[in-house]
Structure formats: C-alpha cells, structure tokens
Tab-separated table of C-alpha atoms in Angstrom:
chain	number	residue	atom	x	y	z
A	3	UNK	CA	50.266	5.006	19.388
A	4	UNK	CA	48.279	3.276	16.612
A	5	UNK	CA	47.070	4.404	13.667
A	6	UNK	CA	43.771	3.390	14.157
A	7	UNK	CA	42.718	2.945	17.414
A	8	UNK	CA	39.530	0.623	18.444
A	9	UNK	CA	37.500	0.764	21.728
A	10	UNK	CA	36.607	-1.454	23.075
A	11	UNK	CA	38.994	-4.236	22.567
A	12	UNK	CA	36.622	-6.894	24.274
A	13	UNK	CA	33.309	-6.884	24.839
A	14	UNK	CA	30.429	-8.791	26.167
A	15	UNK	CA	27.020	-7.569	26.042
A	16	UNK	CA	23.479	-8.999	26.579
A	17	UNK	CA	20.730	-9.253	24.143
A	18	UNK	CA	18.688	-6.595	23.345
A	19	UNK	CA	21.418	-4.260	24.809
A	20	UNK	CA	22.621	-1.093	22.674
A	21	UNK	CA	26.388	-1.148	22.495
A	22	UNK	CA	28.863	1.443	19.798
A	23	UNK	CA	32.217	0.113	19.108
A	24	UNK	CA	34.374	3.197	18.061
A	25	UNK	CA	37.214	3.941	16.211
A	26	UNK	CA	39.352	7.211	15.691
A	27	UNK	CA	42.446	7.336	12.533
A	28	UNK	CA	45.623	9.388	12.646
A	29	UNK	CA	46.468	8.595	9.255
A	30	UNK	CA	44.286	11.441	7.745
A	31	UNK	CA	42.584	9.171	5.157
A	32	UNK	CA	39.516	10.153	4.845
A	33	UNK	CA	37.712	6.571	3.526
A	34	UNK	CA	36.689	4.694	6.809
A	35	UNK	CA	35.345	1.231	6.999
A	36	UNK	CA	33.953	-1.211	8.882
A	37	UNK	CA	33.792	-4.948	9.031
A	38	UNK	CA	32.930	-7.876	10.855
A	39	UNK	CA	34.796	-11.416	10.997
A	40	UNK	CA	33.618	-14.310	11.213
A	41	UNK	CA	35.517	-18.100	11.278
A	42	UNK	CA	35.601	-19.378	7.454
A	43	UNK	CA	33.568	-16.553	6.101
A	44	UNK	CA	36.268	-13.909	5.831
A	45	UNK	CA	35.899	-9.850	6.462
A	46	UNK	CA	32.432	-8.745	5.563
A	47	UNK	CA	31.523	-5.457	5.143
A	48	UNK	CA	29.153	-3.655	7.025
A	49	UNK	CA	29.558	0.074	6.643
A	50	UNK	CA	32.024	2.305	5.016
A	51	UNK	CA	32.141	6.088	4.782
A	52	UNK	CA	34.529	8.533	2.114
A	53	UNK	CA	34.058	11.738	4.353
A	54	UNK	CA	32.093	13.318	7.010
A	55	UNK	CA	28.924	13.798	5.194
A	56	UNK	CA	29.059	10.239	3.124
A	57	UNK	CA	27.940	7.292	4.456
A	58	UNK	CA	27.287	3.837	2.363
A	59	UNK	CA	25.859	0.762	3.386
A	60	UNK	CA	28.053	-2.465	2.970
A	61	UNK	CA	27.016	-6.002	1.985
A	62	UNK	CA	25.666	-7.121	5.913
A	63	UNK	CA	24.166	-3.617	7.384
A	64	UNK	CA	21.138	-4.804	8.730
A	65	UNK	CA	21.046	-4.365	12.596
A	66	UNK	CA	23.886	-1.741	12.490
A	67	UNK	CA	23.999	1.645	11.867
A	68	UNK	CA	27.340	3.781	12.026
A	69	UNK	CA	28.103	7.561	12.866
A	70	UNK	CA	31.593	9.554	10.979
A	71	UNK	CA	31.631	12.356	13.598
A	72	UNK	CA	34.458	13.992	12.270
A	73	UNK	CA	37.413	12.802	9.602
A	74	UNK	CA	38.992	11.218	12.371
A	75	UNK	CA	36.628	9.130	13.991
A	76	UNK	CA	33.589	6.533	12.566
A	77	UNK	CA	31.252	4.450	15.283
A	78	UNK	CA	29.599	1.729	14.573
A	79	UNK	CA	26.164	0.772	17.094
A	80	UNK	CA	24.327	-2.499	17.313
A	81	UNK	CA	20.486	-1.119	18.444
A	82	UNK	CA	19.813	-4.197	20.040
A	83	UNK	CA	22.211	-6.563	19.653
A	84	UNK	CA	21.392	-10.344	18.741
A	85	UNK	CA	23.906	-13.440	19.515
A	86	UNK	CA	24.847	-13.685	16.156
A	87	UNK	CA	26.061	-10.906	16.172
A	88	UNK	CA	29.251	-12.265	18.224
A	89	UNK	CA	32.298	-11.987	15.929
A	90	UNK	CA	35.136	-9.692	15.571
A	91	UNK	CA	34.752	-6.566	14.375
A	92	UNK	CA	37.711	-4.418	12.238
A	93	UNK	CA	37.819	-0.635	11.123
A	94	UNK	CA	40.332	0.152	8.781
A	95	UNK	CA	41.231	3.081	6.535
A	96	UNK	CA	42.774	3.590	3.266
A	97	UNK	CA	44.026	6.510	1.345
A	98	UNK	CA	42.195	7.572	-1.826
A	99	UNK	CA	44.758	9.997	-3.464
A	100	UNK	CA	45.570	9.447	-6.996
A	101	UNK	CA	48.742	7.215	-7.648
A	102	UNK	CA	49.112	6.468	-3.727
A	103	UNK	CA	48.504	2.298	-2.769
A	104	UNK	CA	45.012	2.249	-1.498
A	105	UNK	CA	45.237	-1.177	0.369
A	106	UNK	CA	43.425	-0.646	3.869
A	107	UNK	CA	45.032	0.174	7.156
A	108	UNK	CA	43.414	-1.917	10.116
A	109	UNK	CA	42.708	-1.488	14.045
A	110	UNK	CA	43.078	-4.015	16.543
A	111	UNK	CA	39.347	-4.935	16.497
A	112	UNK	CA	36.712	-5.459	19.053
A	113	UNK	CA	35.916	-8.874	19.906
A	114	UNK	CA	32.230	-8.746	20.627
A	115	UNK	CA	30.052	-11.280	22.555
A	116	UNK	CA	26.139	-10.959	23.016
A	117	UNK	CA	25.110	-13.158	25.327
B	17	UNK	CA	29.422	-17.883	-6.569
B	18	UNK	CA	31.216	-15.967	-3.805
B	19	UNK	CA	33.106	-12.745	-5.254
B	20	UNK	CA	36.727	-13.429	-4.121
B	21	UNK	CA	37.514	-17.163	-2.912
B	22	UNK	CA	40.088	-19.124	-1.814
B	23	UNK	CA	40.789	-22.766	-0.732
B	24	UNK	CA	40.182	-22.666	3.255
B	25	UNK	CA	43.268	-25.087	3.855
B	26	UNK	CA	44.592	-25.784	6.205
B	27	UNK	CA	47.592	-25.549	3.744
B	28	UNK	CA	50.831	-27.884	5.108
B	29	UNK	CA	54.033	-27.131	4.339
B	30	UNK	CA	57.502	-28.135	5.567
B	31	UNK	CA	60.017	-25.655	6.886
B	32	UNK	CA	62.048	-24.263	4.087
B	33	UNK	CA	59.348	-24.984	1.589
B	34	UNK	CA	57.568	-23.206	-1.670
B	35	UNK	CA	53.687	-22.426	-0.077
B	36	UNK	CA	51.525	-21.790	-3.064
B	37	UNK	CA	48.396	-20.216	-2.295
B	38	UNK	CA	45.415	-19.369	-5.025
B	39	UNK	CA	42.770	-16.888	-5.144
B	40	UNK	CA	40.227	-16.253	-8.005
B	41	UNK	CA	37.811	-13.288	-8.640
B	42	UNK	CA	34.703	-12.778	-9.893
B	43	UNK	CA	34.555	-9.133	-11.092
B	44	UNK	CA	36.280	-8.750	-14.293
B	45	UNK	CA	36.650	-5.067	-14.436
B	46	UNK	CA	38.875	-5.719	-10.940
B	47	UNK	CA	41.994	-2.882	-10.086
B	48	UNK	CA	43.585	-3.830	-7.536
B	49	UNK	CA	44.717	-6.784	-5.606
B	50	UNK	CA	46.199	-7.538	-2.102
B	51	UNK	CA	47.413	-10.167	0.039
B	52	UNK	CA	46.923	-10.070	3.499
B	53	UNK	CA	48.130	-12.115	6.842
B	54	UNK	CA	46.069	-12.572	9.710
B	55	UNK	CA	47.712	-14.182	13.043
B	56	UNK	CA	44.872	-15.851	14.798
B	57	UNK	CA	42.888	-13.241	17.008
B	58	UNK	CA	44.957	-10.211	15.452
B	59	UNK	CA	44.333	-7.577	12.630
B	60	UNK	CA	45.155	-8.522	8.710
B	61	UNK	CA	48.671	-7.362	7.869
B	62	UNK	CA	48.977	-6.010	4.364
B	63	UNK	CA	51.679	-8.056	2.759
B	64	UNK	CA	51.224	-7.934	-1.184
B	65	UNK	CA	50.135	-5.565	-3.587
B	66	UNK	CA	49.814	-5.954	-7.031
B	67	UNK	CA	47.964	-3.696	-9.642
B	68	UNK	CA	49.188	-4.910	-13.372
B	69	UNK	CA	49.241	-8.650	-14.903
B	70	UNK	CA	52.450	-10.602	-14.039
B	71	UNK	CA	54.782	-10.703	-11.335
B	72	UNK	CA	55.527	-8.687	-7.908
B	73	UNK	CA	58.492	-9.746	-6.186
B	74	UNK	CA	58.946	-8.345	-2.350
B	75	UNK	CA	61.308	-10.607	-0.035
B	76	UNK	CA	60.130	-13.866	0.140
B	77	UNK	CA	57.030	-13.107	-1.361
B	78	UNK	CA	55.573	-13.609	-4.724
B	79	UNK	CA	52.665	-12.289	-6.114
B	80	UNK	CA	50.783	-13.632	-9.593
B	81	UNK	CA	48.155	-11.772	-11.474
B	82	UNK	CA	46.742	-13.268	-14.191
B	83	UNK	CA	43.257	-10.792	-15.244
B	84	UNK	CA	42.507	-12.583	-18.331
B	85	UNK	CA	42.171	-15.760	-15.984
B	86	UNK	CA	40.716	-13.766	-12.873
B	87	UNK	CA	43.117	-15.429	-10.669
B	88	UNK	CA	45.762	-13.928	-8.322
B	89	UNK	CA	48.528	-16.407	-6.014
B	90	UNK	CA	50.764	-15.727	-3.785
B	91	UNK	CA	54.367	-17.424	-3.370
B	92	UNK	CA	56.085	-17.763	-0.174
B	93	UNK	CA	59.612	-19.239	-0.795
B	94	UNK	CA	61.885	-20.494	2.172
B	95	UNK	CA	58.282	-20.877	4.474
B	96	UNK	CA	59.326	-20.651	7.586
B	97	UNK	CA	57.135	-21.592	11.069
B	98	UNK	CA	55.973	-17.703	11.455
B	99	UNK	CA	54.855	-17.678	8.564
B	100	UNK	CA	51.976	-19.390	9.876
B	101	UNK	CA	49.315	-17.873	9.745
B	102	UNK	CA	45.611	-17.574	7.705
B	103	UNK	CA	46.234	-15.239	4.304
B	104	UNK	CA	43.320	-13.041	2.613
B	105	UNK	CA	43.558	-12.004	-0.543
B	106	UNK	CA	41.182	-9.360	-1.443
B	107	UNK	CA	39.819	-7.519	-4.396
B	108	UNK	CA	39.004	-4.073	-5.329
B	109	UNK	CA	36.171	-4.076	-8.015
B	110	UNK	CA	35.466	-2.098	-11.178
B	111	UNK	CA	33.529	0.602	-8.704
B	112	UNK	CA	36.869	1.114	-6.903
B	113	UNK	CA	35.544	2.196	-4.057
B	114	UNK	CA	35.775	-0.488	-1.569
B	115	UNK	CA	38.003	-4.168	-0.689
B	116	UNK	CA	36.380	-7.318	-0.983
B	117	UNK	CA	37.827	-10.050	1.136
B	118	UNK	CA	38.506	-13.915	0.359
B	119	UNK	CA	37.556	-16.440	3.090
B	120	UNK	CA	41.273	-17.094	3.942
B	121	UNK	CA	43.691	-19.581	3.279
B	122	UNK	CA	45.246	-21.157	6.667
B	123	UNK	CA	49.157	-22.038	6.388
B	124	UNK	CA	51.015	-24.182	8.687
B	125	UNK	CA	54.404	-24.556	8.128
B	126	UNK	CA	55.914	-27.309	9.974
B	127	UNK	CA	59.376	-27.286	11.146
C-alpha cells in the first residue's frame, strides 16, 4: 500500500458543487500539506497542517478550506467549486524530527475537473 | 519576482549527455533544498537533497548549492531517455516550516 493514499484519483464535478478530496498517511509524520498543480506554474500551496489542532493557510486558500481529523488523515473541500479550479491536486507529508531529511512525501493526486 | 524559479525548458539533450539544470531563490535565510522529478500526470519524486554550500553527489546526479549566490543546479551525467521528465527544485525558507516549489524545468533526452 502507499504511503499516502489520495481519494479520489479522478474527478469531475459541476460548478457550484461541494466536493472533499481526502488523504490518509502511514508514515506517522505529523506535518500534512496540500497543493494544487497547475501547467507552468508549479505546486502551489493551499493548506498545510503540523498536527491535529494546527491548521495554516498557504499562499492560494481562498475557496478551500481543509479538515486534519486525526494525525493520519487531512481533507481538503472546495464549497462550491469554480472551473478554475480544475488542476491536480497533491498531499504530501514530511517528517519534522530534528536531524531527519524533511523533503516531502507525496500521494498520487486527484485530478479534478469542474465543469 | 517569483520565490523559487527555474527556466521552463523544454531542456534538449542527447542520450549519454551532461543535462544542466538551474534554479535560483529568493529567500536568503533559505535551509534546505531539493530536487524533484515529475513524470507527466504522476507525483514529484524526491531525487536530491542538499542542505550545506557545495557539492552532493548521488548516482548520476549532481547537486550545486551556491547560498552566497542564491542559486542551486542539478547535474545529470550519462542522461538517458527516462530521464525525461519535468524537474522541481524547491526551497525551504528561513521560517522552515513549509517547501516552496519552482515552476519546473522539462528535460527531453533524445536517444
């Protein structure tokens, strides 16, 4: 199985819909993140979270808004999604002990389409 | 100015080749630096690391950190065809507490 597991992997939604894109870790880090990717503008970040009961917006959070039910899992919701808000859409983790290579670990993604 | 960019590319090299690829930084106070490769439609693949000025050898791959220049590269000696692929380098900044990405570099390596 994966590290970090994303569902769904595909998804096509209409506007004005509400849709959550989730993702669950067995890597036991406890910073989660999430990102969207779009052609010739790189990963952007959206939300990212250091434990259950932090939460931090990223550089493009407007229209999303994310939930960290437990260490293990972090959900991300559109309220009403918008067409450009079609992209690809990442979580990854990385480990924030001391000494240990805190590069991120990333899911499959979601490829989203709002139609 | 964009925090972390690179040259877009596409990047052309021949089979067996040296592909050179640049990235430069805006934060000064920046810790740590990775390279990453993307095949198209898949996840980023952490390739590179590299924390202190100088160089990190790892196979075929070279990584460059130069801080008082705020630029990082990435070598990729003996390029072969899967090695094509779009490469992010990204940043962690002075905070620490969270990757910023480069727009990508696309290599093709033609056989």
């Amino acid at each position: 199985d994966a590290d970090v597991t994303q569902t769904p992997r595909n998804r096509i939604t209409k506007t004005g819909k509400r849709i959550m894109l989730e993702c669950s870790q067995t890597k036991g880090h406890d910073r989660m993140y999430w990102y969207r990717q779009d052609p010739g503008l790189g990963l952007r970040l959206i939300y990212y979270s250091f434990d259950v009961k932090d939460i931090n917006k990223g550089e493009i959070s407007d229209g999303y808004s994310v939930s960290r039910q437990a260490q293990a899992k972090f959900s991300l919701s559109l309220e009403s999604a918008i067409p450009n808000q079609t992209a690809l859409y990442f979580c990854a983790t990385s480990d924030d002990r001391v000494g240990v290579m805190d590069g991120y670990t990333f899911g499959s993604g979601t490829r989203l389409t709002v139609v | 100015q964009k925090e972390v960019e690179q040259n877009s590319g596409p990047l052309s090299v021949p089979e067996g080749a040296i592909a050179s690829l640049n990235c430069t930084y805006s934060d000064r106070g920046s810790q740590s630096f990775f390279w990453y490769r993307q095949y198209s439609g898949k996840s980023p693949e952490l390739i590179m690391f590299i924390y202190s000025n100088g160089d990190k050898e790892d196979g075929r791959f070279t990584a460059q950190l130069n801080k008082a220049s705020q630029y990082v590269s990435l070598l990729i000696r003996d390029s072969q065809p899967s090695d094509s692929a779009t490469y992010l380098c990204a940043v962690k900044g002075a905070a620490g507490n969270k990757l910023t990405f480069g727009g990508g570099t696309r290599v093709l390596v033609k056989p």
